[in-house]
Amino acid sequence: MTNQTQRIRALNDDLRQHLIGGGAVITPGIAALGQEAVERIVQTIAMYDDFCHANDPYEEHDFGSFEAEGETIFFKIDYFDRTLTHHSADPADPAVTERVITIMLADEY
């Protein structure tokens, strides 16, 4: 794993585990599950460690899938420029990157 990948992974883990270093979005399907369910899902994402080559081929910890509340839940971290209009030129550099984690039902993907 390269130093750049290690840095991206660490930044993604900070967002996923502590909601630090970026923004978070939930889809209407997740919101419809109710506040308590959303809180449980966010806690599950924070503890998520089922990364493997199938769901994390670049080893960045930017995607996961699990079962909760009778649904398949996905989370995905994307890297934008600071204006949120373009892809980040360097996802390893938080000075030029805005991370956004999206939490969704699998059927909303």
CSV table of C-alpha atoms in Angstrom, one decimal:
chain,number,residue,atom,x,y,z
A,1,MET,CA,0.0,0.0,0.0
A,2,THR,CA,1.4,3.4,-0.9
A,3,ASN,CA,1.7,6.4,1.5
A,4,GLN,CA,-1.0,8.1,-0.5
A,5,THR,CA,-3.4,5.2,-0.1
A,6,GLN,CA,-2.6,5.0,3.7
A,7,ARG,CA,-3.4,8.7,4.0
A,8,ILE,CA,-6.7,8.4,2.1
A,9,ARG,CA,-7.6,5.4,4.2
A,10,ALA,CA,-6.9,7.3,7.5
A,11,LEU,CA,-8.9,10.3,6.3
A,12,ASN,CA,-11.8,8.0,5.3
A,13,ASP,CA,-11.7,6.2,8.6
A,14,ASP,CA,-11.8,9.5,10.5
A,15,LEU,CA,-15.0,10.5,8.5
A,16,ARG,CA,-16.5,7.0,8.8
A,17,GLN,CA,-15.8,6.4,12.5
A,18,HIS,CA,-16.0,10.0,13.9
A,19,LEU,CA,-17.7,12.1,11.2
A,20,ILE,CA,-14.6,14.3,11.2
A,21,GLY,CA,-13.1,15.8,8.1
A,22,GLY,CA,-16.1,15.9,5.8
A,23,GLY,CA,-19.9,15.9,5.4
A,24,ALA,CA,-22.5,13.2,5.7
A,25,VAL,CA,-25.7,12.6,3.6
A,26,ILE,CA,-28.5,10.2,4.2
A,27,THR,CA,-30.9,9.3,1.5
A,28,PRO,CA,-34.7,9.5,1.8
A,29,GLY,CA,-34.9,5.7,2.3
A,30,ILE,CA,-32.5,5.8,5.3
A,31,ALA,CA,-34.3,8.8,6.8
A,32,ALA,CA,-37.6,7.0,6.5
A,33,LEU,CA,-36.3,4.3,8.9
A,34,GLY,CA,-36.5,6.8,11.7
A,35,GLN,CA,-34.0,8.6,14.0
A,36,GLU,CA,-33.2,5.6,16.2
A,37,ALA,CA,-32.5,3.4,13.2
A,38,VAL,CA,-30.3,6.1,11.6
A,39,GLU,CA,-28.3,6.3,14.8
A,40,ARG,CA,-27.8,2.5,14.9
A,41,ILE,CA,-26.8,2.5,11.2
A,42,VAL,CA,-24.2,5.4,11.8
A,43,GLN,CA,-22.8,3.4,14.8
A,44,THR,CA,-22.6,0.3,12.7
A,45,ILE,CA,-20.7,2.2,10.0
A,46,ALA,CA,-18.3,3.6,12.6
A,47,MET,CA,-17.5,0.0,13.7
A,48,TYR,CA,-17.5,-1.5,10.2
A,49,ASP,CA,-14.4,-3.6,9.5
A,50,ASP,CA,-15.5,-6.0,6.8
A,51,PHE,CA,-13.3,-4.5,4.1
A,52,CYS,CA,-12.0,-7.0,1.5
A,53,HIS,CA,-10.8,-6.9,-2.1
A,54,ALA,CA,-14.4,-7.3,-3.4
A,55,ASN,CA,-15.7,-4.1,-1.7
A,56,ASP,CA,-12.4,-2.3,-1.2
A,57,PRO,CA,-10.1,-3.0,-4.1
A,58,TYR,CA,-8.1,0.2,-3.7
A,59,GLU,CA,-7.8,-0.3,0.1
A,60,GLU,CA,-9.2,3.2,0.8
A,61,HIS,CA,-12.1,2.1,3.1
A,62,ASP,CA,-14.5,4.1,1.0
A,63,PHE,CA,-17.4,1.6,0.6
A,64,GLY,CA,-19.2,-0.9,2.7
A,65,SER,CA,-22.3,-3.0,2.7
A,66,PHE,CA,-24.2,-4.6,5.6
A,67,GLU,CA,-27.6,-5.7,6.8
A,68,ALA,CA,-29.5,-3.6,9.3
A,69,GLU,CA,-33.1,-2.8,10.0
A,70,GLY,CA,-34.2,-5.6,7.6
A,71,GLU,CA,-32.4,-3.8,4.7
A,72,THR,CA,-29.1,-3.9,2.9
A,73,ILE,CA,-27.3,-0.7,3.7
A,74,PHE,CA,-24.5,0.9,1.6
A,75,PHE,CA,-22.1,3.6,2.6
A,76,LYS,CA,-19.8,5.4,0.1
A,77,ILE,CA,-17.2,8.1,0.5
A,78,ASP,CA,-16.6,10.4,-2.4
A,79,TYR,CA,-13.8,13.0,-2.9
A,80,PHE,CA,-14.8,16.4,-4.2
A,81,ASP,CA,-12.9,19.7,-4.6
A,82,ARG,CA,-13.6,22.3,-1.9
A,83,THR,CA,-16.5,23.8,-3.9
A,84,LEU,CA,-18.2,20.3,-4.2
A,85,THR,CA,-18.4,20.8,-8.0
A,86,HIS,CA,-15.6,18.5,-9.2
A,87,HIS,CA,-13.6,15.4,-8.2
A,88,SER,CA,-10.7,16.2,-5.9
A,89,ALA,CA,-7.3,16.5,-7.6
A,90,ASP,CA,-5.7,14.9,-4.6
A,91,PRO,CA,-7.9,12.9,-2.2
A,92,ALA,CA,-5.0,12.4,0.2
A,93,ASP,CA,-4.8,16.2,0.8
A,94,PRO,CA,-7.6,17.5,3.0
A,95,ALA,CA,-6.7,21.1,2.1
A,96,VAL,CA,-8.1,20.5,-1.4
A,97,THR,CA,-10.6,17.7,-0.7
A,98,GLU,CA,-14.1,17.7,0.7
A,99,ARG,CA,-15.1,14.2,1.7
A,100,VAL,CA,-18.8,13.2,1.7
A,101,ILE,CA,-20.1,10.0,3.1
A,102,THR,CA,-23.5,8.9,1.7
A,103,ILE,CA,-25.5,6.4,3.5
A,104,MET,CA,-28.2,4.7,1.5
A,105,LEU,CA,-30.4,1.7,1.0
A,106,ALA,CA,-28.9,-0.7,-1.5
A,107,ASP,CA,-32.0,-0.3,-3.7
A,108,GLU,CA,-31.4,3.5,-3.8
A,109,TYR,CA,-27.9,3.0,-5.4
